[in-house]
Short mmCIF file of C-alpha atoms in Angstrom, two decimals:
data_model
loop_
_atom_site.label_atom_id
_atom_site.label_comp_id
_atom_site.label_asym_id
_atom_site.label_seq_id
_atom_site.Cartn_x
_atom_site.Cartn_y
_atom_site.Cartn_z
CA UNK O 1 0.00 0.00 0.00
CA UNK O 2 2.92 2.33 0.65
CA UNK O 3 5.49 3.18 -1.94
CA UNK O 4 8.66 4.29 -0.21
CA UNK O 5 10.73 6.64 -2.30
CA UNK O 6 14.15 8.10 -1.88
CA UNK O 7 13.62 11.82 -1.28
CA UNK O 8 17.30 12.71 -1.39
CA UNK O 9 17.36 13.99 -4.94
CA UNK O 10 14.29 16.21 -4.53
CA UNK O 11 14.61 19.97 -4.17
CA UNK O 12 12.82 21.86 -1.42
CA UNK O 13 11.28 25.31 -1.51
CA UNK O 14 12.08 27.94 1.10
CA UNK O 15 8.63 27.31 2.58
CA UNK O 16 9.40 23.69 3.48
CA UNK O 17 9.70 24.43 7.24
CA UNK O 18 6.33 26.24 7.16
CA UNK O 19 4.73 23.19 5.57
CA UNK O 20 6.31 20.83 8.08
CA UNK O 21 5.06 22.96 10.96
CA UNK O 22 1.56 22.86 9.46
CA UNK O 23 1.60 19.05 9.27
CA UNK O 24 2.00 18.68 5.52
CA UNK O 25 2.19 15.35 3.75
CA UNK O 26 4.85 15.70 1.09
CA UNK O 27 5.23 14.05 -2.27
CA UNK O 28 7.49 14.33 -5.30
CA UNK O 29 6.39 16.66 -8.08
CA UNK O 30 8.56 17.64 -11.06
CA UNK O 31 11.74 17.09 -9.06
CA UNK O 32 10.50 18.94 -5.98
CA UNK O 33 9.33 17.70 -2.61
CA UNK O 34 6.02 19.56 -2.40
CA UNK O 35 3.15 19.56 0.11
CA UNK O 36 0.35 17.32 -1.18
CA UNK O 37 -2.05 18.22 1.60
CA UNK O 38 -2.20 19.14 5.27
CA UNK O 39 -4.64 16.44 6.38
CA UNK O 40 -7.79 16.92 4.34
CA UNK O 41 -7.58 17.85 0.64
CA UNK O 42 -11.35 18.32 0.41
CA UNK O 43 -11.36 20.80 3.31
CA UNK O 44 -8.58 22.75 1.60
CA UNK O 45 -10.47 22.65 -1.69
CA UNK O 46 -13.68 23.98 -0.15
CA UNK O 47 -11.75 26.70 1.72
CA UNK O 48 -10.59 28.03 -1.65
CA UNK O 49 -14.08 27.86 -3.19
CA UNK O 50 -15.78 29.57 -0.23
CA UNK O 51 -13.10 31.53 1.63
CA UNK O 52 -9.36 31.77 0.87
CA UNK O 53 -6.47 29.36 0.58
CA UNK O 54 -2.74 29.75 0.09
CA UNK O 55 -0.46 27.54 -2.05
CA UNK O 56 3.30 27.21 -2.34
CA UNK O 57 3.99 27.26 -6.07
CA UNK O 58 7.68 28.11 -5.75
CA UNK O 59 8.52 25.10 -7.91
CA UNK O 60 7.25 26.98 -10.96
CA UNK O 61 9.84 28.63 -13.16
CA UNK O 62 10.39 32.32 -13.83
CA UNK O 63 12.22 33.36 -16.99
CA UNK O 64 13.01 36.99 -17.79
CA UNK O 65 13.37 38.26 -21.33
CA UNK O 66 14.71 41.75 -21.95
CA UNK O 67 16.50 43.80 -24.56
CA UNK O 68 15.31 45.70 -27.65
CA UNK O 69 14.24 42.48 -29.40
CA UNK O 70 12.42 40.91 -26.45
CA UNK O 71 8.93 41.47 -27.82
CA UNK O 72 9.89 40.17 -31.27
CA UNK O 73 11.42 37.08 -29.69
CA UNK O 74 8.26 36.35 -27.72
CA UNK O 75 6.07 37.02 -30.76
CA UNK O 76 7.97 34.25 -32.54
CA UNK O 77 8.28 31.81 -29.61
CA UNK O 78 4.76 32.16 -28.11
CA UNK O 79 1.34 31.69 -29.66
CA UNK O 80 -0.68 34.58 -28.25
CA UNK O 81 -0.51 38.12 -29.62
CA UNK O 82 2.17 39.70 -27.44
CA UNK O 83 1.41 43.15 -28.89
CA UNK O 84 -1.87 43.10 -26.95
CA UNK O 85 -0.17 43.46 -23.56
CA UNK O 86 1.67 46.47 -22.19
CA UNK O 87 3.43 47.05 -18.88
CA UNK O 88 1.39 45.71 -15.98
CA UNK O 89 -0.54 43.17 -18.04
CA UNK O 90 -0.26 39.41 -18.35
CA UNK O 91 -1.40 36.90 -20.92
CA UNK O 92 -1.97 33.14 -21.05
CA UNK O 93 -0.01 31.72 -23.95
CA UNK O 94 1.64 28.58 -25.34
CA UNK O 95 5.11 27.67 -26.52
CA UNK O 96 4.99 25.22 -29.40
CA UNK O 97 7.53 23.04 -31.15
CA UNK O 98 7.84 23.65 -34.89
CA UNK O 99 5.54 20.66 -35.51
CA UNK O 100 2.82 22.24 -33.36
CA UNK O 101 3.30 20.05 -30.26
CA UNK O 102 3.15 21.90 -26.94
CA UNK O 103 6.46 22.65 -25.19
CA UNK O 104 4.64 24.44 -22.36
CA UNK O 105 1.66 26.56 -21.46
CA UNK O 106 2.55 29.65 -19.48
CA UNK O 107 1.68 33.18 -18.46
CA UNK O 108 3.81 36.00 -19.78
CA UNK O 109 3.76 39.37 -18.02
CA UNK O 110 4.95 42.69 -19.43
CA UNK O 111 6.94 44.82 -17.00
CA UNK O 112 8.25 48.34 -17.71
CA UNK O 113 11.73 47.09 -18.65
CA UNK O 114 11.32 43.38 -19.37
CA UNK O 115 9.00 40.43 -19.84
CA UNK O 116 8.53 37.69 -17.27
CA UNK O 117 7.38 34.20 -18.26
CA UNK O 118 6.01 31.93 -15.52
CA UNK O 119 6.38 28.35 -16.69
CA UNK O 120 5.62 24.86 -15.40
CA UNK O 121 8.25 23.39 -13.08
CA UNK O 122 8.77 20.37 -15.30
CA UNK O 123 9.40 22.54 -18.35
CA UNK O 124 11.84 25.20 -17.16
CA UNK O 125 14.78 23.71 -19.04
CA UNK O 126 12.78 23.11 -22.22
CA UNK O 127 11.41 26.67 -22.17
CA UNK O 128 14.86 28.15 -21.59
CA UNK O 129 16.34 26.12 -24.41
CA UNK O 130 13.56 27.10 -26.80
CA UNK O 131 13.71 30.81 -25.92
CA UNK O 132 17.49 30.82 -26.40
CA UNK O 133 17.20 28.95 -29.70
CA UNK O 134 14.59 31.34 -31.07
CA UNK O 135 16.36 34.24 -29.36
CA UNK O 136 19.60 33.68 -31.29
CA UNK O 137 18.13 35.71 -34.13
CA UNK O 138 16.90 38.53 -31.85
CA UNK O 139 18.60 41.26 -29.82
CA UNK O 140 17.33 39.97 -26.48
CA UNK O 141 18.55 38.26 -23.33
CA UNK O 142 16.94 35.25 -21.66
CA UNK O 143 17.62 34.75 -17.95
CA UNK O 144 16.42 32.02 -15.64
CA UNK O 145 15.29 33.52 -12.30
CA UNK O 146 13.63 30.33 -11.00
CA UNK O 147 16.14 29.76 -8.21
CA UNK O 148 15.75 33.31 -6.87
CA UNK O 149 11.98 33.68 -7.06
CA UNK O 150 9.51 32.03 -4.70
CA UNK O 151 5.83 32.08 -5.58
CA UNK O 152 2.74 31.97 -3.40
CA UNK O 153 -0.83 31.82 -4.70
CA UNK O 154 -3.60 33.35 -2.58
CA UNK O 155 -6.90 32.10 -4.01
CA UNK O 156 -10.55 32.35 -3.06
CA UNK O 157 -13.43 34.81 -2.93
CA UNK O 158 -12.17 36.30 0.38
CA UNK O 159 -8.64 37.00 -0.94
CA UNK O 160 -9.00 40.75 -0.49
CA UNK O 161 -9.98 40.43 3.17
CA UNK O 162 -6.83 38.35 3.73
CA UNK O 163 -4.37 40.62 1.98
CA UNK O 164 -5.74 44.12 2.52
CA UNK O 165 -4.04 44.53 5.87
CA UNK O 166 -0.69 43.42 4.46
CA UNK O 167 -0.27 45.56 1.34
CA UNK O 168 1.65 48.85 1.34
CA UNK O 169 -0.66 50.42 -1.26
CA UNK O 170 -4.20 49.67 -2.48
CA UNK O 171 -2.92 48.82 -5.98
CA UNK O 172 -3.00 45.01 -5.56
CA UNK O 173 -6.63 45.19 -4.43
CA UNK O 174 -7.68 47.01 -7.60
CA UNK O 175 -5.92 44.80 -10.17
CA UNK O 176 -7.91 43.69 -13.18
CA UNK O 177 -7.90 39.96 -14.03
CA UNK O 178 -4.44 39.08 -15.43
CA UNK O 179 -2.95 42.46 -14.42
CA UNK O 180 0.24 42.81 -12.39
CA UNK O 181 1.83 45.37 -10.11
CA UNK O 182 4.75 45.74 -7.74
CA UNK O 183 4.09 46.33 -4.07
CA UNK O 184 5.31 45.53 -0.59
CA UNK O 185 3.24 42.74 0.95
CA UNK O 186 3.93 41.82 4.59
CA UNK O 187 7.06 44.01 4.18
CA UNK O 188 8.27 41.76 1.37
CA UNK O 189 8.91 43.20 -2.12
CA UNK O 190 6.50 41.37 -4.39
CA UNK O 191 5.34 41.13 -7.97
CA UNK O 192 1.60 40.75 -7.51
CA UNK O 193 -0.57 39.33 -10.29
CA UNK O 194 -4.37 38.83 -10.44
CA UNK O 195 -3.98 35.32 -11.76
CA UNK O 196 -4.32 31.76 -10.52
CA UNK O 197 -5.09 28.14 -11.34
CA UNK O 198 -8.13 27.41 -9.19
CA UNK O 199 -10.94 29.22 -10.96
CA UNK O 200 -11.29 31.58 -8.02
CA UNK O 201 -10.28 35.21 -7.80
CA UNK O 202 -6.99 35.87 -6.07
CA UNK O 203 -3.34 36.72 -6.45
CA UNK O 204 -0.08 35.10 -7.39
CA UNK O 205 2.81 36.72 -5.55
CA UNK O 206 6.43 36.40 -6.65
CA UNK O 207 8.94 37.30 -3.96
CA UNK O 208 12.64 36.83 -3.18
CA UNK O 209 13.29 33.18 -2.31
CA UNK O 210 14.26 33.71 1.33
CA UNK O 211 11.45 36.19 2.07
CA UNK O 212 8.67 33.75 1.20
CA UNK O 213 8.20 32.34 4.74
CA UNK O 214 7.44 35.81 6.13
CA UNK O 215 4.76 36.39 3.49
CA UNK O 216 3.34 32.86 3.93
CA UNK O 217 3.06 33.21 7.70
CA UNK O 218 1.37 36.61 7.34
CA UNK O 219 -1.19 35.27 4.87
CA UNK O 220 -1.96 32.28 7.10
CA UNK O 221 -2.22 34.53 10.17
CA UNK O 222 -4.68 36.69 8.19
CA UNK O 223 -6.94 33.68 7.65
CA UNK O 224 -5.80 31.89 4.48
CA UNK O 225 -5.89 28.08 4.72
CA UNK O 226 -2.69 26.26 3.66
CA UNK O 227 -3.49 24.13 0.62
CA UNK O 228 -1.46 21.44 -1.14
CA UNK O 229 -1.06 20.17 -4.66
CA UNK O 230 -3.94 17.69 -4.35
CA UNK O 231 -6.41 20.53 -3.81
CA UNK O 232 -4.70 22.55 -6.54
CA UNK O 233 -5.39 19.69 -8.96
CA UNK O 234 -9.03 19.16 -7.95
CA UNK O 235 -9.65 22.92 -8.11
CA UNK O 236 -8.17 23.29 -11.59
CA UNK O 237 -10.19 20.30 -12.78
CA UNK O 238 -13.47 21.77 -11.53
CA UNK O 239 -12.42 25.01 -13.26
CA UNK O 240 -11.75 23.05 -16.46
CA UNK O 241 -8.15 24.17 -16.89
CA UNK O 242 -5.79 21.86 -18.81
CA UNK O 243 -2.63 20.60 -17.11
CA UNK O 244 0.65 20.17 -18.95
CA UNK O 245 1.60 16.49 -19.03
CA UNK O 246 -2.03 15.40 -18.95
CA UNK O 247 -4.14 17.48 -21.34
CA UNK O 248 -1.19 19.22 -23.03
CA UNK O 249 2.09 17.80 -24.29
CA UNK O 250 4.50 17.38 -27.18
CA UNK O 251 2.28 14.71 -28.70
CA UNK O 252 -0.99 16.62 -28.24
CA UNK O 253 -2.50 19.10 -30.63
CA UNK O 254 -3.24 22.42 -28.91
CA UNK O 255 -6.07 22.87 -31.41
CA UNK O 256 -7.63 19.59 -30.23
CA UNK O 257 -7.12 20.87 -26.67
CA UNK O 258 -9.30 23.86 -27.52
CA UNK O 259 -6.77 26.54 -26.60
CA UNK O 260 -6.86 28.35 -29.94
CA UNK O 261 -8.23 31.35 -28.01
CA UNK O 262 -4.64 31.80 -26.80
CA UNK O 263 -3.25 31.82 -30.36
CA UNK O 264 -2.77 34.66 -32.81
CA UNK O 265 -4.00 32.58 -35.75
CA UNK O 266 -4.71 35.69 -37.86
CA UNK O 267 -1.10 36.84 -37.66
CA UNK O 268 0.18 33.26 -37.38
CA UNK O 269 3.82 34.34 -37.21
CA UNK O 270 4.65 32.09 -34.27
CA UNK O 271 6.63 28.87 -34.37
CA UNK O 272 4.32 25.91 -34.90
CA UNK O 273 1.58 28.09 -36.44
CA UNK O 274 1.32 26.21 -39.74
CA UNK O 275 0.04 23.04 -38.07
CA UNK O 276 -2.40 24.98 -35.92
CA UNK O 277 -3.82 26.93 -38.86
CA UNK O 278 -4.32 23.72 -40.84
CA UNK O 279 -5.91 21.90 -37.90
CA UNK O 280 -8.18 24.84 -37.16
CA UNK O 281 -9.30 24.83 -40.81
CA UNK O 282 -9.66 21.05 -41.21
CA UNK O 283 -10.63 20.05 -37.67
CA UNK O 284 -8.90 17.45 -35.51
CA UNK O 285 -9.92 13.80 -35.10
CA UNK O 286 -10.24 14.29 -31.35
CA UNK O 287 -11.36 17.11 -29.09
CA UNK O 288 -10.74 17.74 -25.42
CA UNK O 289 -13.87 17.89 -23.30
CA UNK O 290 -14.79 18.06 -19.63
CA UNK O 291 -17.31 15.59 -18.28
CA UNK O 292 -19.32 14.78 -15.18
CA UNK O 293 -20.22 11.25 -14.13
CA UNK O 294 -23.96 10.54 -13.81
CA UNK O 295 -23.42 7.74 -11.27
CA UNK O 296 -20.98 6.97 -8.42
CA UNK O 297 -17.35 6.39 -9.30
CA UNK O 298 -14.10 8.25 -9.90
CA UNK O 299 -12.59 8.39 -13.37
CA UNK O 300 -8.78 8.21 -13.53
CA UNK O 301 -6.25 9.09 -16.22
CA UNK O 302 -6.02 6.32 -18.78
CA UNK O 303 -9.63 5.19 -18.43
CA UNK O 304 -11.15 4.54 -21.85
CA UNK O 305 -14.21 6.24 -23.26
CA UNK O 306 -16.22 3.60 -25.10
CA UNK O 307 -19.16 3.47 -27.47
CA UNK O 308 -20.73 0.28 -28.83
CA UNK O 309 -17.72 -1.69 -27.67
CA UNK O 310 -15.20 0.54 -29.48
CA UNK O 311 -12.73 2.99 -27.96
CA UNK O 312 -13.74 6.55 -28.73
CA UNK O 313 -11.48 8.39 -26.33
CA UNK O 314 -9.32 8.42 -23.24
CA UNK O 315 -9.54 10.16 -19.88
CA UNK O 316 -6.55 12.45 -19.22
CA UNK O 317 -7.53 13.71 -15.74
CA UNK O 318 -10.15 12.67 -13.24
CA UNK O 319 -11.13 13.06 -9.63
CA UNK O 320 -14.06 13.33 -7.27
CA UNK O 321 -15.35 16.90 -7.33
CA UNK O 322 -15.59 18.12 -3.73
CA UNK O 323 -18.23 20.68 -4.75
CA UNK O 324 -20.38 18.48 -6.99
CA UNK O 325 -19.62 15.30 -5.02
CA UNK O 326 -19.45 13.48 -8.35
CA UNK O 327 -16.71 12.05 -10.48
CA UNK O 328 -15.40 14.62 -12.98
CA UNK O 329 -12.64 14.68 -15.51
CA UNK O 330 -11.29 15.65 -18.87
CA UNK O 331 -10.98 13.38 -21.88
CA UNK O 332 -9.94 13.45 -25.49
CA UNK O 333 -12.90 12.07 -27.42
CA UNK O 334 -13.82 11.58 -31.07
CA UNK O 335 -14.56 15.05 -32.45
CA UNK O 336 -18.29 14.43 -32.86
CA UNK O 337 -18.68 13.47 -29.18
CA UNK O 338 -17.23 16.64 -27.61
CA UNK O 339 -20.32 18.88 -27.63
CA UNK O 340 -21.78 19.84 -24.24
CA UNK O 341 -24.50 17.42 -23.22
CA UNK O 342 -23.22 14.46 -25.25
CA UNK O 343 -23.55 11.22 -23.26
CA UNK O 344 -20.29 9.29 -22.75
CA UNK O 345 -19.57 5.84 -21.35
CA UNK O 346 -16.38 5.56 -19.34
CA UNK O 347 -14.73 2.24 -18.54
CA UNK O 348 -13.51 2.51 -14.96
CA UNK O 349 -11.50 -0.65 -14.30
CA UNK O 350 -14.01 -2.79 -16.16
CA UNK O 351 -17.18 -1.07 -14.97
CA UNK O 352 -19.07 1.04 -17.48
CA UNK O 353 -20.16 4.35 -16.00
CA UNK O 354 -22.45 6.89 -17.65
CA UNK O 355 -21.24 10.47 -17.96
CA UNK O 356 -21.98 13.54 -20.04
CA UNK O 357 -19.89 16.28 -21.59
CA UNK O 358 -20.24 19.39 -19.43
CA UNK O 359 -19.62 23.08 -19.85
CA UNK O 360 -16.47 24.50 -18.28
CA UNK O 361 -16.07 25.62 -15.57
CA UNK O 362 -17.87 22.67 -14.00
CA UNK O 363 -18.74 24.73 -10.90
CA UNK O 364 -19.47 28.40 -10.25
CA UNK O 365 -16.19 30.28 -9.93
CA UNK O 366 -15.12 33.81 -9.10
CA UNK O 367 -11.86 34.12 -11.09
CA UNK O 368 -12.91 37.01 -13.28
CA UNK O 369 -15.03 38.78 -10.66
CA UNK O 370 -13.95 41.66 -8.50
CA UNK P 1 -7.58 10.84 12.28
CA UNK P 2 -6.05 10.63 15.74
CA UNK P 3 -2.99 8.68 16.79
CA UNK P 4 -1.96 5.28 15.50
CA UNK P 5 -3.76 2.50 17.34
CA UNK P 6 -4.24 -1.22 16.85
CA UNK P 7 -6.82 -2.80 19.16
CA UNK P 8 -5.82 -5.98 20.97
CA UNK P 9 -9.08 -7.81 20.22
CA UNK P 10 -8.52 -7.81 16.43
CA UNK P 11 -6.51 -9.98 14.05
CA UNK P 12 -4.44 -8.39 11.29
CA UNK P 13 -3.51 -9.21 7.69
CA UNK P 14 -0.24 -8.11 6.09
CA UNK P 15 -2.13 -5.93 3.58
CA UNK P 16 -3.25 -3.82 6.55
CA UNK P 17 -6.73 -5.21 7.00
CA UNK P 18 -8.28 -6.09 10.35
CA UNK P 19 -10.71 -8.83 11.34
CA UNK P 20 -13.13 -8.89 14.29
CA UNK P 21 -14.22 -12.49 14.85
CA UNK P 22 -17.85 -12.99 15.89
CA UNK P 23 -18.66 -16.72 15.94
CA UNK P 24 -18.64 -18.07 12.39
CA UNK P 25 -18.80 -14.54 11.02
CA UNK P 26 -16.22 -11.78 10.93
CA UNK P 27 -16.14 -8.04 10.32
CA UNK P 28 -13.42 -6.64 8.01
CA UNK P 29 -11.91 -3.19 7.79
CA UNK P 30 -8.62 -1.44 7.14
CA UNK P 31 -6.13 -0.48 9.83
CA UNK P 32 -5.13 2.94 11.08
CA UNK P 33 -1.88 2.54 9.14
CA UNK P 34 -3.77 1.83 5.90
CA UNK P 35 -6.14 4.77 6.19
CA UNK P 36 -3.25 7.07 7.08
CA UNK P 37 -1.28 5.92 4.04
CA UNK P 38 -4.29 6.26 1.75
CA UNK P 39 -5.27 9.69 3.04
CA UNK P 40 -8.74 11.14 3.00
CA UNK P 41 -11.02 8.40 1.64
CA UNK P 42 -13.63 9.73 -0.77
CA UNK P 43 -15.12 6.61 -2.38
CA UNK P 44 -15.90 3.02 -1.37
CA UNK P 45 -16.57 0.59 -4.19
CA UNK P 46 -18.22 -2.15 -2.15
CA UNK P 47 -18.85 -5.79 -3.06
CA UNK P 48 -22.43 -7.06 -3.33
CA UNK P 49 -24.07 -8.87 -0.44
CA UNK P 50 -23.75 -12.56 -1.29
CA UNK P 51 -20.42 -12.14 -3.10
CA UNK P 52 -17.68 -14.64 -2.34
CA UNK P 53 -14.44 -13.25 -0.98
CA UNK P 54 -11.17 -15.18 -1.06
CA UNK P 55 -8.38 -14.74 1.48
CA UNK P 56 -5.53 -12.61 0.08
CA UNK P 57 -7.62 -11.48 -2.91
CA UNK P 58 -9.03 -7.99 -3.45
CA UNK P 59 -12.74 -7.68 -2.65
CA UNK P 60 -13.34 -3.91 -2.74
CA UNK P 61 -11.72 -0.59 -3.60
CA UNK P 62 -11.17 2.47 -1.49
CA UNK P 63 -10.24 5.69 -3.25
CA UNK P 64 -8.65 8.86 -2.01
CA UNK P 65 -8.67 11.96 -4.17
CA UNK P 66 -5.46 10.87 -5.86
CA UNK P 67 -5.31 7.09 -5.61
CA UNK P 68 -7.24 3.85 -5.85
CA UNK P 69 -6.42 1.09 -3.38
CA UNK P 70 -7.53 -2.50 -3.49
CA UNK P 71 -8.85 -3.88 -0.21
CA UNK P 72 -7.77 -7.46 0.46
CA UNK P 73 -9.80 -10.12 2.20
CA UNK P 74 -7.99 -11.44 5.26
CA UNK P 75 -10.20 -14.55 5.29
CA UNK P 76 -12.47 -16.41 2.82
CA UNK P 77 -16.25 -16.48 2.96
CA UNK P 78 -19.47 -14.86 1.76
CA UNK P 79 -20.43 -11.22 2.27
CA UNK P 80 -23.52 -11.00 4.50
CA UNK P 81 -23.56 -7.22 4.99
CA UNK P 82 -21.92 -4.10 3.59
CA UNK P 83 -21.48 -0.93 5.61
CA UNK P 84 -23.65 1.47 3.61
CA UNK P 85 -22.63 4.30 5.95
CA UNK P 86 -19.12 4.14 4.46
CA UNK P 87 -20.56 4.26 0.94
CA UNK P 88 -22.28 7.53 1.75
CA UNK P 89 -19.61 8.87 4.15
CA UNK P 90 -16.27 7.34 3.11
CA UNK P 91 -14.43 9.56 5.60
CA UNK P 92 -15.63 7.22 8.38
CA UNK P 93 -12.75 4.96 7.36
CA UNK P 94 -10.37 7.74 8.42
CA UNK P 95 -12.19 8.99 11.49
CA UNK P 96 -13.09 5.62 13.01
CA UNK P 97 -11.36 2.77 11.14
CA UNK P 98 -12.23 0.09 13.73
CA UNK P 99 -15.74 1.30 14.55
CA UNK P 100 -18.09 3.13 12.20
CA UNK P 101 -15.57 2.68 9.39
CA UNK P 102 -15.97 -1.12 9.16
CA UNK P 103 -16.42 -2.33 5.57
CA UNK P 104 -18.10 -5.73 5.32
CA UNK P 105 -19.42 -8.63 7.40
CA UNK P 106 -18.51 -12.09 6.10
CA UNK P 107 -19.70 -15.63 6.89
CA UNK P 108 -16.43 -17.53 7.06
CA UNK P 109 -15.95 -20.64 4.92
CA UNK P 110 -12.74 -21.74 6.63
CA UNK P 111 -12.34 -20.31 10.16
CA UNK P 112 -9.00 -22.13 10.50
CA UNK P 113 -7.49 -19.47 8.20
CA UNK P 114 -7.43 -17.22 11.27
CA UNK P 115 -4.27 -19.03 12.33
CA UNK P 116 -2.45 -17.33 9.45
CA UNK P 117 -3.24 -13.81 10.71
CA UNK P 118 -1.23 -11.62 13.06
CA UNK P 119 -2.22 -10.52 16.54
CA UNK P 120 -1.72 -6.95 17.76
CA UNK P 121 1.86 -7.54 18.89
CA UNK P 122 2.90 -9.25 15.67
CA UNK P 123 1.24 -6.59 13.50
CA UNK P 124 2.83 -3.64 15.30
CA UNK P 125 6.19 -5.39 15.01
CA UNK P 126 5.48 -5.94 11.30
CA UNK P 127 4.75 -2.19 10.89
CA UNK P 128 8.04 -1.29 12.55
CA UNK P 129 9.79 -3.45 10.00
CA UNK P 130 8.18 -1.41 7.17
CA UNK P 131 9.29 1.99 8.41
#
């Protein structure tokens, strides 16, 4: 029942002692020893949906791009239209291989003197390599700041009540969705962004590595509930957000994943655009959808979607939704089965369970609300 | 979830299941160690009443948010009752693994199999060997 693993090779964030003191259960994630939960993942999940929770996401990577050619570099390396953001604004975007496979999905922020890309922990090296490869033809510098920058996500409808007593200025409280500012928070210099991965409103705060515990303790003292990666995953699934390595990857079409809204297909000057334009025009054999089970059970990655005895898709993520108290998940299914409301049959370890394609987000969320 | 505890009146199987013997029937559940390792239980896929269970074979599944775990039968027999309370409130397995968190009641087909199980002292020694 227990898999014992050697933890020696795993890296730890500067918040590790805070997690230990809070009773965290740790697990390996992308080379890091991260808190999975602090006793009850469902309690943490519901705290974020109804109140406020705080996550250590220091394992994520931060890459700075600056120089006169920085914007041109990012226009070539990333799918979204980088000309649409100015200083203080962020944008969800993708980095594709030349064949259209996904190297990473990320958020890029424009700062007065540079750009900052926040990338998945497992993809820092791949993103750096790609930016430097594309950057060779541009007058720009690419610097990895991942080891210096800690990151804390404060998420939930009560985020303002938690943070308002800690900020030096009101600017963080007034941020538009996906906007970013600099401020002192709990006397720590922070880049503060109105972003997140839970579906709820809130902030992501990037701070100097060694200052993170002071900010964490202040947020917890102000009422935020410490939350681990298990709750982060169930929250993003209810919100319907794809996860790199499950819904997105080198061998997955981003068009099939439905993230063309984060692509400048009109300009189409980005690397990997040709495949995306063709797939957008011709359609893909499969489409990503979110689904809800109509009966008890929990779908897991790898479960097959079946129809009349034939495979018509595969589950890429699944869990029990703490809000809906039903099995939920995401699956790649035959293109004609991806419309909202379509009934699906999912083979969960030999038992056929009825489900239906559902609109995302799967629960009411506050992300875009003020 | 409280502190680790392993009642003296139970017998234990190496897959971290417990047995409470009651005449020619027995109640099965999972131990404190098992529920702690599994984490917050959110789903119990129970066998049907009347199903045959075979010692050392899986007879049910317990799921946490992140993992599925087979539950092994410590003894052979026929299921005479399933704890429906755990089906509706799987967290009972965490909060009260030896009480309200029991899983099934079984009419034993070969009570002599009990001799192959561990008592409290042997099981706690076995757990020390795992850590």
